[in-house]
mmCIF file of C-alpha atoms in Angstrom:
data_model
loop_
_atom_site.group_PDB
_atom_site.id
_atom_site.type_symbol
_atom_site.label_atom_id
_atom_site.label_comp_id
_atom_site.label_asym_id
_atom_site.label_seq_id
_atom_site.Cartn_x
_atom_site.Cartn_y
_atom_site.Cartn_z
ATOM 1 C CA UNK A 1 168.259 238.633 55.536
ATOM 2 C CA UNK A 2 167.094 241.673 53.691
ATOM 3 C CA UNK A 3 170.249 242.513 52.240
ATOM 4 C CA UNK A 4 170.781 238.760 51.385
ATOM 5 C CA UNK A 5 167.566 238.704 49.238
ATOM 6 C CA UNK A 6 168.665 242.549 47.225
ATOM 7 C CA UNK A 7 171.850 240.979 46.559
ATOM 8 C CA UNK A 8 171.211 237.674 45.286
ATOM 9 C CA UNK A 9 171.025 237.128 41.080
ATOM 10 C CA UNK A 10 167.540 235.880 41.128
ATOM 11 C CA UNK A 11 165.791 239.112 42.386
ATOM 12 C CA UNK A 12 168.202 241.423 40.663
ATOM 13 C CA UNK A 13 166.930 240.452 37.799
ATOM 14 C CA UNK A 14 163.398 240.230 38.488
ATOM 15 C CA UNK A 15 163.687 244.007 39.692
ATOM 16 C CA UNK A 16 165.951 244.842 36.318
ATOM 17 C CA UNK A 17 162.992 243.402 34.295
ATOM 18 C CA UNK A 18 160.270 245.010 36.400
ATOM 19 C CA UNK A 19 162.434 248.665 35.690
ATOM 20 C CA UNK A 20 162.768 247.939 32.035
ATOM 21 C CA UNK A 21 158.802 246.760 32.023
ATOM 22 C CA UNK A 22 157.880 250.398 33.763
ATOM 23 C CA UNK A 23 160.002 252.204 31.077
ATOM 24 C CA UNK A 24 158.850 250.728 28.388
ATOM 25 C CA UNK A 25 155.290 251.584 29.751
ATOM 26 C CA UNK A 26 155.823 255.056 30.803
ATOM 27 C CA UNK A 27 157.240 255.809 27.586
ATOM 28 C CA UNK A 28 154.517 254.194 25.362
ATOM 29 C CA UNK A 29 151.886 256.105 27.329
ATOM 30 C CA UNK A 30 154.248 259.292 26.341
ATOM 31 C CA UNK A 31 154.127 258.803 22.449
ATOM 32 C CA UNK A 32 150.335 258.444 23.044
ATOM 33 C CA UNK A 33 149.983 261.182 24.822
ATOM 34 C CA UNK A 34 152.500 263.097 22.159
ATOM 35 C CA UNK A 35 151.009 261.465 18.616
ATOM 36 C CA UNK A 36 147.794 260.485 17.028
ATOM 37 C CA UNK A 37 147.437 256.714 16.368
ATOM 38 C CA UNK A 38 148.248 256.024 13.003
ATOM 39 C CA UNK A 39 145.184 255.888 10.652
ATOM 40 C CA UNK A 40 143.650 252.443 9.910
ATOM 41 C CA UNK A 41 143.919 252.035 5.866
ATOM 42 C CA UNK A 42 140.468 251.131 4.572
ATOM 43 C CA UNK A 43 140.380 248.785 2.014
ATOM 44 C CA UNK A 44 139.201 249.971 -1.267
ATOM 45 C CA UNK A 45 135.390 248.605 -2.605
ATOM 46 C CA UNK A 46 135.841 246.686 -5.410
ATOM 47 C CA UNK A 47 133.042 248.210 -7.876
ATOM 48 C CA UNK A 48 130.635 245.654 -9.154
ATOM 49 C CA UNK A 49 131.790 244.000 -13.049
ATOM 50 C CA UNK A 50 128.960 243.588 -15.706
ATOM 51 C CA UNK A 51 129.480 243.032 -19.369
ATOM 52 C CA UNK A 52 127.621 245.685 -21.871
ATOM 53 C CA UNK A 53 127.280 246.283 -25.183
ATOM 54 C CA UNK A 54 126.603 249.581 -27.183
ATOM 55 C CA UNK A 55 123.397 249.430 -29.328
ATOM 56 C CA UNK A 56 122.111 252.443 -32.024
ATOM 57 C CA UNK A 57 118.744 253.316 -32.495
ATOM 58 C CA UNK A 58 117.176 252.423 -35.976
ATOM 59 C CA UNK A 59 114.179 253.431 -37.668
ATOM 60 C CA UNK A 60 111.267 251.111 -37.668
ATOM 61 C CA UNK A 61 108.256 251.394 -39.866
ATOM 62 C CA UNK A 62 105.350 250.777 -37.127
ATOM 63 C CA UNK A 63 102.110 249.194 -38.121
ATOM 64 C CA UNK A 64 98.769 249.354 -36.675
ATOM 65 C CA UNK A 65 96.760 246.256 -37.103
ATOM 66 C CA UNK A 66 93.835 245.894 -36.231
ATOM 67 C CA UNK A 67 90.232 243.844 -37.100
ATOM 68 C CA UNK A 68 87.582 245.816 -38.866
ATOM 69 C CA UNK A 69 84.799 245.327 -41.240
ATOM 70 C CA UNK A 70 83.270 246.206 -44.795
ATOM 71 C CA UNK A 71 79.867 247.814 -45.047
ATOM 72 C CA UNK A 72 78.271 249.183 -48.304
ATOM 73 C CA UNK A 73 78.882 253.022 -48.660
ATOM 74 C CA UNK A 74 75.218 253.335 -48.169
ATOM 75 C CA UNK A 75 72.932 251.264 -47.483
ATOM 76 C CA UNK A 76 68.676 251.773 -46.913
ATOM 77 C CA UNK A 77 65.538 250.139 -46.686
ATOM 78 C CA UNK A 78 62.630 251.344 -48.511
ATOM 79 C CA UNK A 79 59.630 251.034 -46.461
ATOM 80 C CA UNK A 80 55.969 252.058 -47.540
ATOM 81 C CA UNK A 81 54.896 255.629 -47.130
ATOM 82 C CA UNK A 82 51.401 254.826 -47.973
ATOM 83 C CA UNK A 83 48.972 251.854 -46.985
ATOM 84 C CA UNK A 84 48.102 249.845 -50.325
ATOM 85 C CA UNK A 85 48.259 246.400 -52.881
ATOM 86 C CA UNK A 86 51.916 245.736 -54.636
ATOM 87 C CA UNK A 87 50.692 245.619 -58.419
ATOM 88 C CA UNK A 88 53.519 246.246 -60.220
ATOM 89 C CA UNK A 89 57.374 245.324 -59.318
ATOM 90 C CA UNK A 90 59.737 247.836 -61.656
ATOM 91 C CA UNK A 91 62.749 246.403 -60.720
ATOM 92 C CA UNK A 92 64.456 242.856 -59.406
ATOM 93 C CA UNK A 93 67.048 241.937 -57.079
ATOM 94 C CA UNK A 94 70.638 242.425 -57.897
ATOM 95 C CA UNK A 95 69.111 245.124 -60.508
ATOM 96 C CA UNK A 96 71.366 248.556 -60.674
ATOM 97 C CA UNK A 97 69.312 251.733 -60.417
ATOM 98 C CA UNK A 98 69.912 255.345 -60.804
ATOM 99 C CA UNK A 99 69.080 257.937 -58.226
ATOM 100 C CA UNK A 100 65.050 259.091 -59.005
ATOM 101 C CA UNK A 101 64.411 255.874 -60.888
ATOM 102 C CA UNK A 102 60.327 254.027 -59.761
ATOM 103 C CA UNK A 103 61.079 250.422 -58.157
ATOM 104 C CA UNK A 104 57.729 249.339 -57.567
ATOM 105 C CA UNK A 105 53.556 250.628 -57.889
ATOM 106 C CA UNK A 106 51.324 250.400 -55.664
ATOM 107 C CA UNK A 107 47.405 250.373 -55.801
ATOM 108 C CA UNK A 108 45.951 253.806 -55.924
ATOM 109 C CA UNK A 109 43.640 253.689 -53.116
ATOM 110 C CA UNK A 110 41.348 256.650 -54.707
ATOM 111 C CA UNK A 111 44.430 258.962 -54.691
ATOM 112 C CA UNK A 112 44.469 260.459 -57.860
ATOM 113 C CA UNK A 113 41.121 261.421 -57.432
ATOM 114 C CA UNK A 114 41.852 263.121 -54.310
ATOM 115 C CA UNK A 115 44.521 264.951 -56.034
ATOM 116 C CA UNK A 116 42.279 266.091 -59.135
ATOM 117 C CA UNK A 117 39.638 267.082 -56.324
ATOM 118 C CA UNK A 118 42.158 269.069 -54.680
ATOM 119 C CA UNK A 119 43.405 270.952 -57.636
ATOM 120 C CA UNK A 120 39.920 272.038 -58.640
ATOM 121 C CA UNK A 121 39.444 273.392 -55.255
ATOM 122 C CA UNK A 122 42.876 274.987 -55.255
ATOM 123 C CA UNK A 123 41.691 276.771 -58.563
ATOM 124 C CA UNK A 124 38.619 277.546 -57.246
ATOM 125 C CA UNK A 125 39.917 279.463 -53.742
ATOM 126 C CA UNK A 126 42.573 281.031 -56.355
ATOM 127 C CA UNK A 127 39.511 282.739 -58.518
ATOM 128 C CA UNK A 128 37.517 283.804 -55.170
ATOM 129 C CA UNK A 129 40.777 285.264 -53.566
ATOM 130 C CA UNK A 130 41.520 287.367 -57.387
ATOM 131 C CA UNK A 131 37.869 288.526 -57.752
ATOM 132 C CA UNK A 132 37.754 289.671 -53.497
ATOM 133 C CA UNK A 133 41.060 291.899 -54.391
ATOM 134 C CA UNK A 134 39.805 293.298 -57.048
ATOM 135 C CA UNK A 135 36.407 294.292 -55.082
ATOM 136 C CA UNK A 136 38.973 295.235 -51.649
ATOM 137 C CA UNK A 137 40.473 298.261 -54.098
ATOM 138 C CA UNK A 138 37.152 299.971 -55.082
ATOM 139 C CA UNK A 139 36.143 299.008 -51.065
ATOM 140 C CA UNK A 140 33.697 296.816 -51.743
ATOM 141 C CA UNK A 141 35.304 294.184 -49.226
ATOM 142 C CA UNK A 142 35.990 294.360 -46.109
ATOM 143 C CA UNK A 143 39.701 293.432 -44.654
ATOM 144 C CA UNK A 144 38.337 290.519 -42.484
ATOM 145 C CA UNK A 145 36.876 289.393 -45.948
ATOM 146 C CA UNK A 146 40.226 289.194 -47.980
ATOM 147 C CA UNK A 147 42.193 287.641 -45.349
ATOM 148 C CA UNK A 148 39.550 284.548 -44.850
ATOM 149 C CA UNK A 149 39.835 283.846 -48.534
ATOM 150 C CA UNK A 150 43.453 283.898 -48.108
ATOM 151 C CA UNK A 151 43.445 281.134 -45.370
ATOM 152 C CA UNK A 152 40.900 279.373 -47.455
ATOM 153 C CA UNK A 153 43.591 279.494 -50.453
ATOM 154 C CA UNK A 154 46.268 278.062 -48.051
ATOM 155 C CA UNK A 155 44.702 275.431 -46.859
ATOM 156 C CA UNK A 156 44.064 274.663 -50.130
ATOM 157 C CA UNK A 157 47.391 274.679 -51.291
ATOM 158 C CA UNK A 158 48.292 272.746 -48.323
ATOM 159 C CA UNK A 159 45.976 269.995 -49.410
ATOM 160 C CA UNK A 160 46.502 269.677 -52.983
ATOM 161 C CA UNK A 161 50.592 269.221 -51.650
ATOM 162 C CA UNK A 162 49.642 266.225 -49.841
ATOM 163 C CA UNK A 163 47.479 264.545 -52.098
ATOM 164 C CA UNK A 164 50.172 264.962 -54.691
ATOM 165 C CA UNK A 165 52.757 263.508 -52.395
ATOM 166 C CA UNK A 166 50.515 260.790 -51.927
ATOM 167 C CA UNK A 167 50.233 260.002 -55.405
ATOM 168 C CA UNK A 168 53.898 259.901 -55.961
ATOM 169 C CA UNK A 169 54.825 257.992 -52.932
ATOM 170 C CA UNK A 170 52.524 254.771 -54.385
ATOM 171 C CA UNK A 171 55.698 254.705 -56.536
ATOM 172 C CA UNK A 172 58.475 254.654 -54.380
ATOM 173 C CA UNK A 173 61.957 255.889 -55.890
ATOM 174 C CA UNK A 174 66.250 255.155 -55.528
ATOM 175 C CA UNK A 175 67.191 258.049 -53.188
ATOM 176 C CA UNK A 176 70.845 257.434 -54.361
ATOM 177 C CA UNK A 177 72.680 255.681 -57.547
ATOM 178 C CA UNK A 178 72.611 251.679 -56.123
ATOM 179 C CA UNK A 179 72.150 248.220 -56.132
ATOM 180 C CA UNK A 180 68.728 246.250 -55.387
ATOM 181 C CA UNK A 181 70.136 243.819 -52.390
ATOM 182 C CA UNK A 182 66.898 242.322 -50.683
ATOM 183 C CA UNK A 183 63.085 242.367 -52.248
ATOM 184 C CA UNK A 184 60.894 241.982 -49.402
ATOM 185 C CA UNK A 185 57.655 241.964 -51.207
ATOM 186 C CA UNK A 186 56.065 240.231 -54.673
ATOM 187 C CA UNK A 187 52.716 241.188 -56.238
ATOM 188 C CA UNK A 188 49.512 241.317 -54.924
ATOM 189 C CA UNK A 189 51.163 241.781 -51.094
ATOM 190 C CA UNK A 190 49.340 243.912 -49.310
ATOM 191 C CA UNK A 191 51.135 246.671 -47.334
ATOM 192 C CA UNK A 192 50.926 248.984 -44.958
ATOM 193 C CA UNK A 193 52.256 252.405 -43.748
ATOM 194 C CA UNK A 194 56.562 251.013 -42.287
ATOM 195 C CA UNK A 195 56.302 247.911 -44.082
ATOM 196 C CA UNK A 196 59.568 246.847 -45.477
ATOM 197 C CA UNK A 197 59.740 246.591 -49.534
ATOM 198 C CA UNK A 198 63.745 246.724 -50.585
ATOM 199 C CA UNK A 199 66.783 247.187 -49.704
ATOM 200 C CA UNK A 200 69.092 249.404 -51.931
ATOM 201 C CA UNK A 201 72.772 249.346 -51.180
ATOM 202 C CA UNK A 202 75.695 251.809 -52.633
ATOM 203 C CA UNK A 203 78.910 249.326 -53.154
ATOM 204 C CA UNK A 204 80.938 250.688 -56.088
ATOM 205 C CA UNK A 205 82.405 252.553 -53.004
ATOM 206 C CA UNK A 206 83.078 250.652 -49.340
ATOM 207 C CA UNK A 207 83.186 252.048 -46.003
ATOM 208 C CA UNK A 208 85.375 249.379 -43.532
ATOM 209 C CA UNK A 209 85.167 250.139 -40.037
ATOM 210 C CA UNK A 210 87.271 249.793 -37.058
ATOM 211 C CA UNK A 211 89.106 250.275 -33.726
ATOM 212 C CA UNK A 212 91.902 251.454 -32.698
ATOM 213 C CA UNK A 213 93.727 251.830 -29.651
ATOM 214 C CA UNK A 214 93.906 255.148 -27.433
ATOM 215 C CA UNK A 215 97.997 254.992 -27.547
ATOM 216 C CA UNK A 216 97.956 255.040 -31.538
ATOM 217 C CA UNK A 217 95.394 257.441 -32.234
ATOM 218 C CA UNK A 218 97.489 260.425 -32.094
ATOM 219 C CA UNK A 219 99.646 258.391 -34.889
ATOM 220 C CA UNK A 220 96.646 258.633 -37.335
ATOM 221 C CA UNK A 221 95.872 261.493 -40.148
ATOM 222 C CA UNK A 222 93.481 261.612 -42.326
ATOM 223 C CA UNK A 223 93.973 260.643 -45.170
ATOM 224 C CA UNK A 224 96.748 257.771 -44.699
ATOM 225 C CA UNK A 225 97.124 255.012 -46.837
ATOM 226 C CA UNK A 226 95.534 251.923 -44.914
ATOM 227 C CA UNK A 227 96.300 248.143 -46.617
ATOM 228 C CA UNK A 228 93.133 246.162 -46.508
ATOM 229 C CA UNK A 229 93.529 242.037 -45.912
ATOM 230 C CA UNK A 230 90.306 239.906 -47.047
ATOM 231 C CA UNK A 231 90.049 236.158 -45.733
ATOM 232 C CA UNK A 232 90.665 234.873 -48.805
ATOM 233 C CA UNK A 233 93.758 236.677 -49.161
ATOM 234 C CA UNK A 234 92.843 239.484 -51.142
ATOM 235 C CA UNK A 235 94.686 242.918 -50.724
ATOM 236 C CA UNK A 236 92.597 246.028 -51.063
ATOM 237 C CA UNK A 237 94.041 250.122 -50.484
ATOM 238 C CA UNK A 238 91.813 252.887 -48.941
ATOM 239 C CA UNK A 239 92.048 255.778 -47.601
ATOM 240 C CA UNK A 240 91.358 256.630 -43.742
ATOM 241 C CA UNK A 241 88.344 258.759 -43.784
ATOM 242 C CA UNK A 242 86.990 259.169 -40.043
ATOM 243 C CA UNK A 243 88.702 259.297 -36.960
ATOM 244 C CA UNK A 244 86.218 259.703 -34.046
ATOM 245 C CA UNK A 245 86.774 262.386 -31.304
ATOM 246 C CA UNK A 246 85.793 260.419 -28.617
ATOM 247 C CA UNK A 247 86.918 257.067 -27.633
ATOM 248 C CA UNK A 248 84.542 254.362 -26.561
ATOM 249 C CA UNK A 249 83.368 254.257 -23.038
ATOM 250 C CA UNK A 250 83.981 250.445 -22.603
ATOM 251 C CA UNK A 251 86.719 249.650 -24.797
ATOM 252 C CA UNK A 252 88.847 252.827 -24.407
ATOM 253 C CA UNK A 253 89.333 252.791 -28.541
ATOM 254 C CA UNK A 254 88.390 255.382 -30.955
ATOM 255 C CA UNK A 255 86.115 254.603 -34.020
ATOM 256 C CA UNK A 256 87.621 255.148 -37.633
ATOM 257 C CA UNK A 257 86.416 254.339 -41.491
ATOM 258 C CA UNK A 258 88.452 253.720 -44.136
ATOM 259 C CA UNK A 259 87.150 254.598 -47.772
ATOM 260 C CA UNK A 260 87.947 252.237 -50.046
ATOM 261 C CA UNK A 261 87.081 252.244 -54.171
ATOM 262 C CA UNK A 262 84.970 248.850 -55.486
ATOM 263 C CA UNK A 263 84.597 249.646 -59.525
ATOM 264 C CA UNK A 264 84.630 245.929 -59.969
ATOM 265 C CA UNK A 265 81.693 246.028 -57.892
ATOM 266 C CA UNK A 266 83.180 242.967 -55.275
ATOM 267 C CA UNK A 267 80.923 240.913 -53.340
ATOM 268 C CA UNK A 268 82.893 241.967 -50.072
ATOM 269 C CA UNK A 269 80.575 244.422 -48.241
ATOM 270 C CA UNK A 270 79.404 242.537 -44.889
ATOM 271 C CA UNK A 271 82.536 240.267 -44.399
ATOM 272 C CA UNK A 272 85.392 240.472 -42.075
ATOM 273 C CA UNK A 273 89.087 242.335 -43.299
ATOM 274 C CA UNK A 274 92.339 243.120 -41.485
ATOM 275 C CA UNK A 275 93.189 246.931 -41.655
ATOM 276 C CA UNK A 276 96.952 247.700 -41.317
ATOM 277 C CA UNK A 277 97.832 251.526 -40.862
ATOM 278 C CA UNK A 278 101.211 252.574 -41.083
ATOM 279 C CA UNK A 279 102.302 254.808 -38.483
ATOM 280 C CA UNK A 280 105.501 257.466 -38.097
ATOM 281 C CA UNK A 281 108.766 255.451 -37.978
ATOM 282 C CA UNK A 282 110.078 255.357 -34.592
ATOM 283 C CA UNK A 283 113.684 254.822 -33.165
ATOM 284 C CA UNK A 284 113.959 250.996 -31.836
ATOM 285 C CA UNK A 285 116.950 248.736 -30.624
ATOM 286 C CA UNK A 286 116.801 244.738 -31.892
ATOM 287 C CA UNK A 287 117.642 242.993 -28.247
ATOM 288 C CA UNK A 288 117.769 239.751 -26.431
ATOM 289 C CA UNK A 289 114.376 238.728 -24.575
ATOM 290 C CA UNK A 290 116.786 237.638 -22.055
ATOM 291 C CA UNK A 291 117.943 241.079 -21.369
ATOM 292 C CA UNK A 292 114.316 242.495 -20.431
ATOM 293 C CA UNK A 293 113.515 242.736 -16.723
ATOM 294 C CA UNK A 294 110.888 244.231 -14.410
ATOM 295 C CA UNK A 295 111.271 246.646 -11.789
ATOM 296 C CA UNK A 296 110.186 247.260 -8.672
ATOM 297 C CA UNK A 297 106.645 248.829 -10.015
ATOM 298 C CA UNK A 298 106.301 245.841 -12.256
ATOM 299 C CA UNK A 299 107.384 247.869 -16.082
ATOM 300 C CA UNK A 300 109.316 245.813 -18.478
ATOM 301 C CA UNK A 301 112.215 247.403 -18.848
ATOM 302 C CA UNK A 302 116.190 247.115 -19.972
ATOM 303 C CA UNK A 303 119.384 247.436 -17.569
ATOM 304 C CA UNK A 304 121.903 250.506 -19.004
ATOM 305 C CA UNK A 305 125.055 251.796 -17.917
ATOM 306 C CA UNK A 306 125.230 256.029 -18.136
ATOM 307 C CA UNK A 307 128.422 258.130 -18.477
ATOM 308 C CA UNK A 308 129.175 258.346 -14.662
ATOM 309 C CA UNK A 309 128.667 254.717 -14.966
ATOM 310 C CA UNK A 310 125.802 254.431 -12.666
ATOM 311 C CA UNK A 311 122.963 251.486 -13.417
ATOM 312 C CA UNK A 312 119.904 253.282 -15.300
ATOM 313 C CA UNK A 313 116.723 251.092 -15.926
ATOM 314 C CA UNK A 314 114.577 252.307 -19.192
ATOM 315 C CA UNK A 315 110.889 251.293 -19.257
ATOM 316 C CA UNK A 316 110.551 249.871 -23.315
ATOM 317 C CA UNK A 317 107.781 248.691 -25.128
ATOM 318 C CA UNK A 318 107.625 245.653 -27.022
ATOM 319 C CA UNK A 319 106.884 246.366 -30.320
ATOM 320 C CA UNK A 320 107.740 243.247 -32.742
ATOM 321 C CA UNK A 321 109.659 239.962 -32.183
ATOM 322 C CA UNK A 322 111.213 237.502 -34.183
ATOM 323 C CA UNK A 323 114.059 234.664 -34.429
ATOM 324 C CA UNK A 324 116.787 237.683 -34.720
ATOM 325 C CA UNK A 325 115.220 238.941 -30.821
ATOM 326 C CA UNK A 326 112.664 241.230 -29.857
ATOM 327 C CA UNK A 327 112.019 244.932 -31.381
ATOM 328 C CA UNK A 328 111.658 247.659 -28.471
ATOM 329 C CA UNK A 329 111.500 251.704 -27.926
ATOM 330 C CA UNK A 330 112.221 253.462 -25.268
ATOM 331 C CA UNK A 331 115.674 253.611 -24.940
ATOM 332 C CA UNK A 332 118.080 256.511 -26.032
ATOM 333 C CA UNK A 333 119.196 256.384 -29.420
ATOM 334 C CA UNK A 334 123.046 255.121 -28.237
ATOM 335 C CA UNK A 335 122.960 253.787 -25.152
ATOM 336 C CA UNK A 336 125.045 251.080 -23.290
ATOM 337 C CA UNK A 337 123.171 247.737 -22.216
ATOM 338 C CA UNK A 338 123.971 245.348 -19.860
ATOM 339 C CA UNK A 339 124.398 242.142 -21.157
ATOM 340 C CA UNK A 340 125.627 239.855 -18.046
ATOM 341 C CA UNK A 341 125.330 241.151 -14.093
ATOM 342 C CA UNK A 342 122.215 242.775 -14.341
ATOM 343 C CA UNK A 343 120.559 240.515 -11.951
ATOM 344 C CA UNK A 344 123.456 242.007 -8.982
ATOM 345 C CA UNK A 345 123.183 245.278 -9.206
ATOM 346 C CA UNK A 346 120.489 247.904 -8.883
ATOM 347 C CA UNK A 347 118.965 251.429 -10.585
ATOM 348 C CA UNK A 348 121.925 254.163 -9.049
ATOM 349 C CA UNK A 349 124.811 251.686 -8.761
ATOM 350 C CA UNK A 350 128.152 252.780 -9.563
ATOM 351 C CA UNK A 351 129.221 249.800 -11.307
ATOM 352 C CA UNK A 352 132.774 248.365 -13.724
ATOM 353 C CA UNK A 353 131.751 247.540 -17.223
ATOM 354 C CA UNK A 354 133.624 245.432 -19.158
ATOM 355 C CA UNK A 355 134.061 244.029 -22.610
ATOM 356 C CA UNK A 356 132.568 247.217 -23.949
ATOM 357 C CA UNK A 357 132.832 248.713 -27.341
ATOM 358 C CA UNK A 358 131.607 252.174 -28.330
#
């Protein structure tokens, strides 16, 4: 039965197949044993595509602007230095004086007889004081003797000073060349020792006064050119004068003054003006707004491309803006921009660009 099933066709060739099947096997395991598999071939990555564009730094002329405002070159009120009646006004408002020059009398108050007592006993300590020296040489006079009479002739000197100040402050005088602003007073007032009388302004020469911002200070030297803007329109040139060391504790700005010539004697000082100080030129690129971005700290910034064409974000500053696109610095003075793809790639990203031109 045995030799029945061997020799019939049908299990022949199942045993020829199940030979060839353990050959084939046998020798596949050999080659595996024999060879390394064959390296898998890793696809190439595609590098990201973004259009750019080459932009050159150009000068730009910056200017500081900023809201200031005119005061008189100097400015004072006259208040009485002695207690008294206004009987005589020597000048008016609006009237020009000249340094030293009397703007009003007041009542002498028994004064000048003060003063004429005072001299007399000024001359009188003088003559004792001469006569006791001339006794101290032949030692007639004791030591303790001349220097009382000396104290007695300072204290006489002392007093005659003051009663002549007091005579000449019942006529008060300009402390500087100036203008008569404000008359506080009119005849037969009476007044006492701090009350206000006039106010005397200097304005054929203005003082404006500003602030400026901590970032720009280190822009400013003295004596710039500034361009002065009045409400009405008016133009106006100075020179900056002042530039504070210290910035202010609240609004982080430093304090200038601008001097500025008024020989036409304007009726400016008090009132508002726009200062504009121009600064050193700086190197700027003219850009799309579209093309600014934040990153991950929250700076405005631009997209670039470097040599080893790797994504580099620049932090810019916006420094003018206009229908031709907005004015920043920051960036190199060539540098490569990305125009489209920005949004799909990241700062470090070896990326494609395309549509370039150098």
């Amino acid at each position: 039965m045995f030799k029945k099933l061997i020799s019939s066709p049908i299990m022949i060739a199942v045993l020829l197949a199940l030979i060839l099947i353990l050959w084939l096997f046998s020798g596949d395991n050999y080659s595996a044993k024999q060879q390394a598999p064959a390296e898998q071939a890793v696809a190439k990555q595609q590098l990201v595509q973004v259009e750019t564009r080459w932009s050159t730094a150009e000068p730009y002329q910056l200017t500081q602007v900023a809201q200031g405002q005119v005061l008189p070159w100097r400015s004072v009120s006259i208040k009485a230095q002695q207690a008294g009646t206004v009987i005589q006004l020597l000048t008016d408002q609006g009237d020009t004086v000249k340094k030293g020059a009397k703007l009003l009398r007041l009542s002498d108050e028994g004064r000048a007889a003060l003063l004429q007592q005072a001299k007399a006993n000024l001359t009188l300590k003088q003559d004792e004081l001469n006569s006791a020296q001339k006794l101290g040489k032949s030692n007639f006079l004791s030591e303790t003797e001349l220097t009382r009479l000396e104290s007695e002739l300072a204290k006489a000197k002392a007093e005659f000073q003051k009663a002549q100040l007091a005579v000449n402050q019942v006529e008060p005088q300009a402390p500087f060349n100036g203008v008569i602003d404000r008359r506080h007073i009119e005849v037969g007032d009476v007044v006492q020792v701090g009350s206000p009388l006039l106010q005397l302004v200097q304005v054929d020469k203005l003082k404006v006064t500003a602030q400026i911002p901590q970032q720009h200070v280190a822009a400013l030297q003295l004596g710039q050119a500034v361009k002065l803007r009045l409400l009405d329109g008016r133009a106006l040139q100075g020179k900056l004068s002042f530039i504070s060391y210290a910035a202010d504790k609240a609004t982080r700005s430093f304090y200038i003054e601008v001097t500025v010539a008024n020989p036409q004697m304007l009726r400016i000082a008090g009132g508002s003006v726009t200062v504009e100080i121009q600064l050193s030129p700086v190197a700027t690129h003219t850009i799309s707004p579209a093309l600014l971005s934040l990153d991950n700290n929250g700076n405005l910034g631009v997209a670039t491309v470097d040599e080893e064409q790797r994504v580099v974000f620049y932090p810019v500053t916006i420094l003018s803006a206009d229908n031709k696109g907005a004015r920043v610095s920051g960036l190199p003075n060539k540098v490569q921009i990305i125009s489209q793809g920005a949004g799909f790639v990241k700062t470090g990203d070896k990326v494609q660009p395309i549509g370039t031109k150098a």
